[in-house]
Structures are given as C-alpha cells and as structure tokens.
Tab-separated table of C-alpha atoms in Angstrom:
chain	number	residue	atom	x	y	z
V	121	MET	CA	1.314	-61.203	-7.134
V	122	THR	CA	-1.365	-62.424	-4.701
V	123	LEU	CA	-2.662	-60.347	-1.713
V	124	SER	CA	-4.331	-61.556	1.431
V	125	ILE	CA	-7.234	-59.846	3.136
V	126	GLU	CA	-7.677	-59.535	6.824
V	127	VAL	CA	-10.754	-58.025	8.551
V	128	LYS	CA	-11.039	-57.606	12.320
V	129	GLN	CA	-14.146	-56.535	14.167
V	130	LEU	CA	-15.341	-54.578	11.187
V	131	GLN	CA	-18.550	-52.432	11.719
V	132	LEU	CA	-20.293	-50.117	9.384
V	133	LYS	CA	-23.144	-47.714	10.219
V	134	TYR	CA	-25.340	-45.655	8.127
V	135	GLY	CA	-26.515	-43.087	10.723
V	136	SER	CA	-28.283	-45.123	13.473
V	137	PHE	CA	-28.489	-48.253	11.213
V	138	THR	CA	-25.720	-50.831	11.584
V	139	ALA	CA	-25.106	-52.528	8.251
V	140	LEU	CA	-22.148	-54.729	9.342
V	141	HIS	CA	-21.734	-56.078	12.854
V	142	ASP	CA	-18.135	-56.913	14.021
V	143	LEU	CA	-16.974	-58.994	11.018
V	144	SER	CA	-13.730	-60.831	11.388
V	145	PHE	CA	-12.196	-63.149	8.784
V	146	GLN	CA	-8.995	-63.769	6.765
V	147	LEU	CA	-8.748	-64.586	3.113
V	148	GLU	CA	-5.596	-66.082	1.704
V	149	GLY	CA	-4.445	-64.653	-1.731
V	150	GLY	CA	-4.835	-66.777	-4.797
V	151	LYS	CA	-8.334	-68.298	-4.265
V	152	ILE	CA	-11.892	-67.878	-5.646
V	153	TYR	CA	-14.251	-66.898	-2.811
V	154	GLY	CA	-18.032	-66.859	-2.901
V	155	LEU	CA	-19.859	-64.206	-0.935
V	156	LEU	CA	-23.418	-65.164	-0.234
V	157	GLY	CA	-26.304	-63.504	1.477
V	158	ARG	CA	-29.974	-62.486	1.036
V	159	ASN	CA	-30.806	-58.989	-0.158
V	160	GLY	CA	-29.916	-56.478	2.381
V	161	SER	CA	-27.428	-58.810	4.243
V	162	GLY	CA	-24.624	-56.369	3.777
V	163	LYS	CA	-22.710	-57.855	0.875
V	164	THR	CA	-22.218	-54.723	-1.140
V	165	SER	CA	-21.365	-52.773	1.900
V	166	LEU	CA	-18.547	-55.118	2.843
V	167	LEU	CA	-17.206	-55.228	-0.673
V	168	SER	CA	-17.265	-51.378	-1.049
V	169	ILE	CA	-15.107	-51.223	2.062
V	170	LEU	CA	-12.604	-53.743	0.668
V	171	ALA	CA	-12.495	-51.724	-2.562
V	172	SER	CA	-11.844	-48.533	-0.617
V	173	TYR	CA	-15.146	-46.935	-1.786
V	174	ARG	CA	-15.995	-46.096	1.885
V	175	GLU	CA	-14.360	-46.237	5.196
V	176	GLN	CA	-15.633	-48.509	8.092
V	177	SER	CA	-17.190	-47.096	11.173
V	178	LYS	CA	-15.058	-49.359	13.440
V	179	GLY	CA	-12.549	-52.179	13.197
V	180	SER	CA	-9.830	-52.723	10.670
V	181	VAL	CA	-9.208	-53.943	7.098
V	182	ALA	CA	-5.887	-54.958	5.797
V	183	ILE	CA	-5.062	-55.798	2.232
V	184	GLY	CA	-1.410	-57.093	1.800
V	185	GLY	CA	-0.921	-55.895	5.307
V	186	GLU	CA	-2.031	-52.189	4.582
V	187	ALA	CA	-5.261	-50.282	5.155
V	188	PRO	CA	-6.856	-49.724	1.780
V	189	PHE	CA	-8.877	-46.544	2.355
V	190	GLU	CA	-7.296	-43.646	0.571
V	191	ASN	CA	-4.238	-45.764	-0.155
V	192	ALA	CA	-3.434	-45.372	-3.791
V	193	GLY	CA	-1.015	-48.210	-3.888
V	194	ILE	CA	-3.613	-50.682	-2.681
V	195	MET	CA	-6.512	-49.252	-4.559
V	196	GLU	CA	-4.850	-49.852	-7.912
V	197	GLN	CA	-4.456	-53.528	-6.906
V	198	VAL	CA	-8.214	-54.057	-6.390
V	199	CYS	CA	-10.797	-54.031	-9.125
V	200	PHE	CA	-14.383	-53.793	-7.985
V	201	ILE	CA	-17.050	-54.362	-10.734
V	202	GLN	CA	-20.752	-53.910	-9.847
V	203	GLU	CA	-23.874	-54.659	-12.023
V	204	SER	CA	-24.386	-50.910	-12.238
V	205	GLY	CA	-22.652	-47.567	-11.421
V	206	TYR	CA	-19.157	-48.712	-12.270
V	207	MET	CA	-18.642	-46.535	-15.342
V	208	ASN	CA	-19.734	-43.208	-16.770
V	209	ASP	CA	-22.706	-43.959	-18.965
V	210	THR	CA	-22.052	-40.982	-21.270
V	211	SER	CA	-18.549	-42.442	-22.116
V	212	ARG	CA	-17.849	-44.464	-25.350
V	213	VAL	CA	-16.708	-48.114	-24.714
V	214	LYS	CA	-13.298	-47.303	-26.164
V	215	ASP	CA	-12.992	-44.361	-23.545
V	216	VAL	CA	-13.922	-46.677	-20.777
V	217	LEU	CA	-11.063	-49.002	-21.744
V	218	LYS	CA	-8.607	-46.184	-21.725
V	219	LEU	CA	-9.785	-45.212	-18.344
V	220	ALA	CA	-9.404	-48.742	-17.135
V	221	ALA	CA	-5.896	-48.971	-18.513
V	222	SER	CA	-4.827	-46.042	-16.397
V	223	CYS	CA	-6.482	-47.330	-13.201
V	224	TRP	CA	-4.909	-50.823	-13.050
V	225	PRO	CA	-1.119	-51.147	-13.653
V	226	ASN	CA	-1.547	-54.972	-14.570
V	227	TRP	CA	-4.136	-54.173	-17.430
V	228	ASP	CA	-3.920	-56.472	-20.237
V	229	ALA	CA	-4.981	-54.708	-23.443
V	230	ASP	CA	-4.596	-57.778	-25.604
V	231	TYR	CA	-6.837	-59.871	-23.346
V	232	ALA	CA	-9.405	-56.922	-23.200
V	233	SER	CA	-9.510	-56.837	-26.997
V	234	ARG	CA	-10.096	-60.655	-27.230
V	235	LEU	CA	-12.882	-60.386	-24.607
V	236	LEU	CA	-14.457	-57.399	-26.537
V	237	LYS	CA	-14.600	-59.527	-29.758
V	238	HIS	CA	-15.974	-62.499	-27.854
V	239	TYR	CA	-18.920	-60.462	-26.443
V	240	GLU	CA	-19.236	-58.441	-29.580
V	241	LEU	CA	-18.955	-55.139	-27.854
V	242	PRO	CA	-18.960	-52.089	-30.054
V	243	LEU	CA	-15.988	-49.661	-29.308
V	244	LYS	CA	-17.596	-46.595	-30.687
V	245	LYS	CA	-20.964	-46.890	-28.866
V	246	LYS	CA	-21.721	-44.936	-25.627
V	247	VAL	CA	-22.351	-47.099	-22.572
V	248	THR	CA	-25.929	-45.619	-22.182
V	249	SER	CA	-26.808	-47.121	-25.524
V	250	LEU	CA	-25.705	-50.586	-24.674
V	251	SER	CA	-28.261	-53.290	-23.640
V	252	ARG	CA	-28.085	-54.471	-20.064
V	253	GLY	CA	-26.450	-57.698	-21.198
V	254	MET	CA	-23.744	-55.698	-23.112
V	255	LYS	CA	-23.149	-53.459	-20.019
V	256	SER	CA	-22.695	-56.587	-18.005
V	257	ALA	CA	-20.264	-57.945	-20.645
V	258	LEU	CA	-18.336	-54.803	-20.537
V	259	GLY	CA	-18.093	-54.999	-16.786
V	260	VAL	CA	-16.749	-58.517	-16.687
V	261	THR	CA	-14.333	-57.596	-19.542
V	262	LEU	CA	-12.899	-54.752	-17.322
V	263	GLY	CA	-12.663	-57.041	-14.317
V	264	LEU	CA	-10.960	-59.828	-16.123
V	265	ALA	CA	-8.670	-57.664	-18.179
V	266	SER	CA	-7.664	-55.633	-15.086
V	267	ARG	CA	-5.548	-58.537	-13.874
V	268	ALA	CA	-5.872	-56.919	-10.448
V	269	PRO	CA	-4.515	-59.102	-7.592
V	270	ILE	CA	-7.859	-58.730	-6.061
V	271	THR	CA	-10.854	-58.785	-8.500
V	272	ILE	CA	-14.345	-58.438	-7.023
V	273	PHE	CA	-17.482	-58.979	-8.928
V	274	ASP	CA	-20.634	-57.839	-7.191
V	275	GLU	CA	-23.508	-59.486	-9.216
V	276	ALA	CA	-21.805	-57.878	-12.280
V	277	TYR	CA	-22.890	-60.551	-14.685
V	278	LEU	CA	-26.645	-60.585	-13.794
V	279	GLY	CA	-27.637	-58.898	-16.976
V	280	MET	CA	-25.984	-61.528	-19.258
V	281	ASP	CA	-28.095	-64.359	-20.855
V	282	ALA	CA	-27.267	-67.909	-19.613
V	283	PRO	CA	-24.839	-68.722	-22.504
V	284	SER	CA	-22.888	-65.611	-21.814
V	285	ARG	CA	-22.815	-66.153	-18.169
V	286	TYR	CA	-21.459	-69.688	-18.509
V	287	SER	CA	-18.901	-68.408	-20.972
V	288	PHE	CA	-17.832	-65.809	-18.254
V	289	TYR	CA	-17.512	-68.568	-15.617
V	290	GLU	CA	-15.322	-70.623	-17.885
V	291	GLU	CA	-13.290	-67.576	-18.912
V	292	LEU	CA	-12.728	-66.667	-15.252
V	293	LEU	CA	-11.569	-70.163	-14.303
V	294	ASN	CA	-9.261	-70.390	-17.270
V	295	ASP	CA	-7.731	-67.027	-16.444
V	296	TYR	CA	-7.437	-67.880	-12.777
V	297	MET	CA	-5.423	-70.996	-13.701
V	298	GLU	CA	-3.213	-69.079	-15.942
V	299	THR	CA	-2.659	-66.022	-13.910
V	300	PRO	CA	-3.533	-66.799	-10.226
V	301	ARG	CA	-5.167	-63.974	-8.179
V	302	THR	CA	-7.884	-63.562	-5.706
V	303	PHE	CA	-11.371	-63.546	-7.049
V	304	LEU	CA	-14.326	-62.477	-4.736
V	305	LEU	CA	-17.823	-63.208	-6.231
V	306	SER	CA	-21.060	-61.918	-4.708
V	307	THR	CA	-23.896	-63.779	-6.354
V	308	HIS	CA	-27.478	-64.982	-5.991
V	309	LEU	CA	-26.893	-67.503	-8.871
V	310	ILE	CA	-25.509	-70.136	-6.571
V	311	GLU	CA	-26.410	-73.069	-8.613
V	312	GLU	CA	-24.551	-71.694	-11.540
V	313	VAL	CA	-21.391	-70.334	-10.202
V	314	GLY	CA	-21.026	-72.288	-6.843
V	315	THR	CA	-18.744	-74.889	-8.368
V	316	LEU	CA	-16.117	-72.162	-8.877
V	317	PHE	CA	-15.894	-71.427	-5.125
V	318	GLU	CA	-12.998	-72.797	-3.032
V	319	GLU	CA	-14.299	-71.034	0.057
V	320	VAL	CA	-17.563	-69.540	0.924
V	321	LEU	CA	-18.566	-66.644	3.204
V	322	ILE	CA	-22.272	-66.161	4.154
V	323	LEU	CA	-23.613	-62.988	5.545
V	324	ASP	CA	-26.965	-62.691	7.326
V	325	GLN	CA	-28.366	-59.338	8.528
V	326	GLY	CA	-24.914	-57.858	8.492
V	327	ARG	CA	-23.276	-60.764	10.448
V	328	LEU	CA	-20.869	-63.271	9.188
V	329	ILE	CA	-22.500	-66.671	9.913
V	330	LEU	CA	-20.131	-68.890	8.061
V	331	HIS	CA	-16.845	-69.041	6.420
V	332	GLU	CA	-15.670	-72.455	5.377
V	333	GLU	CA	-14.115	-74.398	2.455
V	334	THR	CA	-16.884	-75.222	0.075
V	335	GLU	CA	-16.352	-79.057	0.242
V	336	THR	CA	-16.583	-78.988	4.111
V	337	LEU	CA	-19.779	-77.072	3.844
V	338	ARG	CA	-21.254	-79.479	1.350
V	339	ALA	CA	-20.290	-82.296	3.606
V	340	ARG	CA	-22.821	-80.888	6.150
V	341	GLY	CA	-25.656	-82.242	4.160
V	342	ALA	CA	-26.728	-85.213	2.085
V	343	ALA	CA	-29.438	-86.252	-0.292
V	344	ILE	CA	-30.839	-89.697	0.661
V	345	THR	CA	-32.695	-91.532	-2.094
V	346	GLY	CA	-34.575	-94.906	-2.060
V	347	PRO	CA	-37.945	-96.518	-1.337
V	348	ILE	CA	-40.431	-94.049	0.268
V	349	GLU	CA	-40.870	-96.031	3.532
V	350	SER	CA	-37.119	-96.743	3.929
V	351	VAL	CA	-36.223	-93.094	3.411
V	352	ASP	CA	-38.895	-91.826	5.734
V	353	GLY	CA	-37.658	-94.172	8.497
V	354	PHE	CA	-34.014	-93.288	7.953
V	355	VAL	CA	-34.474	-89.637	8.145
V	356	GLN	CA	-36.306	-89.641	11.532
V	357	GLY	CA	-34.475	-87.329	13.835
V	358	LEU	CA	-32.491	-85.595	11.052
V	359	THR	CA	-33.043	-82.011	9.910
V	360	VAL	CA	-34.966	-82.191	6.650
V	361	LEU	CA	-34.302	-79.364	4.050
V	362	GLY	CA	-36.564	-80.653	1.338
V	363	GLU	CA	-37.929	-83.836	-0.417
V	364	GLN	CA	-39.016	-85.071	-3.812
V	365	LYS	CA	-41.082	-88.084	-4.857
V	366	LEU	CA	-41.175	-89.964	-8.050
V	367	GLY	CA	-43.438	-92.952	-8.146
V	368	LYS	CA	-42.341	-95.294	-5.197
V	369	THR	CA	-39.032	-93.470	-4.897
V	370	LYS	CA	-38.240	-90.618	-2.621
V	371	SER	CA	-35.194	-88.247	-2.335
V	372	VAL	CA	-34.828	-86.272	0.921
V	373	THR	CA	-32.163	-83.676	1.559
V	374	VAL	CA	-30.962	-83.399	5.081
V	375	TYR	CA	-28.629	-81.054	6.924
V	376	GLY	CA	-26.096	-82.293	9.462
V	377	GLU	CA	-22.807	-84.375	8.886
V	378	LEU	CA	-23.555	-87.986	8.652
V	379	THR	CA	-21.303	-90.319	10.665
V	380	ASP	CA	-19.699	-93.397	9.234
V	381	GLU	CA	-22.103	-95.458	11.263
V	382	ILE	CA	-25.153	-93.743	9.686
V	383	ARG	CA	-23.594	-94.001	6.254
V	384	LYS	CA	-23.070	-97.763	6.671
V	385	ARG	CA	-26.713	-98.090	7.873
V	386	ALA	CA	-27.966	-96.317	4.718
V	387	HIS	CA	-25.968	-98.604	2.429
V	388	ALA	CA	-27.209	-101.603	4.387
V	389	GLU	CA	-30.808	-100.455	3.782
V	390	GLY	CA	-30.185	-99.917	0.095
V	391	LEU	CA	-30.302	-96.240	0.238
V	392	GLU	CA	-28.152	-93.952	-2.035
V	393	LEU	CA	-26.257	-91.067	-0.512
V	394	GLY	CA	-25.594	-88.132	-2.664
V	395	PRO	CA	-24.109	-84.568	-2.322
V	396	VAL	CA	-26.425	-81.689	-1.328
V	397	SER	CA	-26.490	-78.481	-3.360
V	398	LEU	CA	-24.759	-75.405	-1.981
V	399	GLN	CA	-28.004	-73.382	-2.685
V	400	ASP	CA	-30.079	-75.664	-0.451
V	401	LEU	CA	-27.470	-75.301	2.408
V	402	PHE	CA	-27.444	-71.473	1.894
V	403	VAL	CA	-31.354	-71.274	1.984
V	404	HIS	CA	-31.329	-73.338	5.266
V	405	LEU	CA	-28.700	-71.313	7.006
V	406	THR	CA	-30.356	-67.985	6.121
V	407	LYS	CA	-33.917	-68.914	6.699
V	408	LYS	CA	-36.080	-66.561	8.703
V	409	ARG	CA	-39.199	-67.140	10.609
V	410	GLY	CA	-42.114	-66.885	8.519
V	411	ASP	CA	-40.373	-68.225	5.383
V	412	GLY	CA	-42.159	-70.862	3.497
V	413	GLN	CA	-41.135	-74.411	3.767
C-alpha cells in the first residue's frame, strides 16, 4: 500500500515565532523524497506534523486523504524515526522491538531479526547503554522493519560510521524495490544519500523554496572543465558556484540551465560539461548574506 501526502497553506507557530510559513506541496506515494534545509529551517517541525506528533497552527495536511493528527488509522501507517528521542532509553532492545511490533501493523519481525544481526545489536542491553552508532542502527532497524507505507528518517543515521551508513542506504534501496512505499529522508549528508532521492524539497527559514525531481534540479547546473583561459571566457555572465584549478586546467561549477546553443559552443571550444553536485546546488539556493564564498 502506498499513501499520498497533500499539504496546503501549512503554518506552524511556537508562540510568536512562525516556524513554517504557508507550505503547500503534494507527494505521490511510492517514492523516495529528500527534505533538505539548513539548521533551523523547519524540517523537523514539518516532519513532526506529518507524523502526527503535533498539530499545525493553520492550513491542512492529508495523508491518504485523511487528516493525520489524532487519527489512529493513519498514525499506524506512518513511522517517524529521529536521531534521538524516539524510544525509551531505559528499555531493553528486545522490549523496544515488542513495542514497535504493536505500533505498526505491517511490522516484519523476520526482517528486523536480520537487521539486528547485521548491525550486531544486543537484544538484552538497555538502550541507554548503547553507543550512539548502535542507537542509530536500532533506529534504522525500526524504520525499515516497520514496513510503514510512509517511513520518515529525520537524520536518524547520523551516529553511524561511514560503512554502516552506506550499508543502510543500500538496504533502504533494496527494501524499497522489493516492497514499494514512501520514504522521506531529512539529511545534511547530501553527497552521501542524494543519489537515492527521486524528488527533493528544500526548506529555507520555514518556507518551501523548491520541490522538484532530482534530475530536473541537477540540470540547473553544470561543471565546465578545460584550459583556464577558455573556461574563464566561457563562464562570463554565468552564475559561478565554485571553481578548482589543477595545473593549466580549471573546472568551474555554474548555476543556470545551459541552452543547446551554449552546450554546442562549449564542445566547439573543447570544454567538457559534467553534472553538478546536489550539495553545491543546495548551498547556492540557501546561501545567506554574509556567508563565505
């Protein structure tokens, strides 16, 4: 089962502070979405509303056509895993798994057992005694094994070391292919996990500034490589995000969709055109005054 998400004019206030400003977007079921934003951009606030942890101040949210807040039928179809605060630290790992099995009707105990062995998680230990990496591994195990139609990871894998994180990305993709559902990942590790995203949403200061297919977003930029003088002349008038030099060769990352005419000129001048990283585009789109170049 896949569930769609529809958000209209969503607003969230904490007292006099507005954390989310009139967000509107639609997410089809059965895709992997990336939610990006700088610290304090409102990512966790948005995700907590989608997971029924809190109610919005204004606007509407519909999951599968129904409002999620205090809706038990929808809440059990959504799994929200955060880096911290998603389980009782005094519980043993085996008790956390029992609780998870009672929360999500699609819980896959065999899958959970396989993940526990993979991450070498001790069933009898209390969560409080686990290392940060093991707590993260437990969190991603709960999220994946929940098999919830909407599974949300809010930086839940930050505590894992690099090999474990990459193992998680591979596991998520394999599970997504075998049992399609909606994954929504909030992350700062854009370079690592960005290849998973089918669509990207970017929040900036509580506002949705972009929601696009990942490949469409990548097409907004290009890396231009060639002799220094040729590259410098070619990028005149283009928005430059960054540059690198190696001997007499230079590579410049530019923002802005290149027309067929510009691409032909680049090839005619012997310049190479390559893709731009999602992280470079994100940094450019969320850059504030006073940020370093």
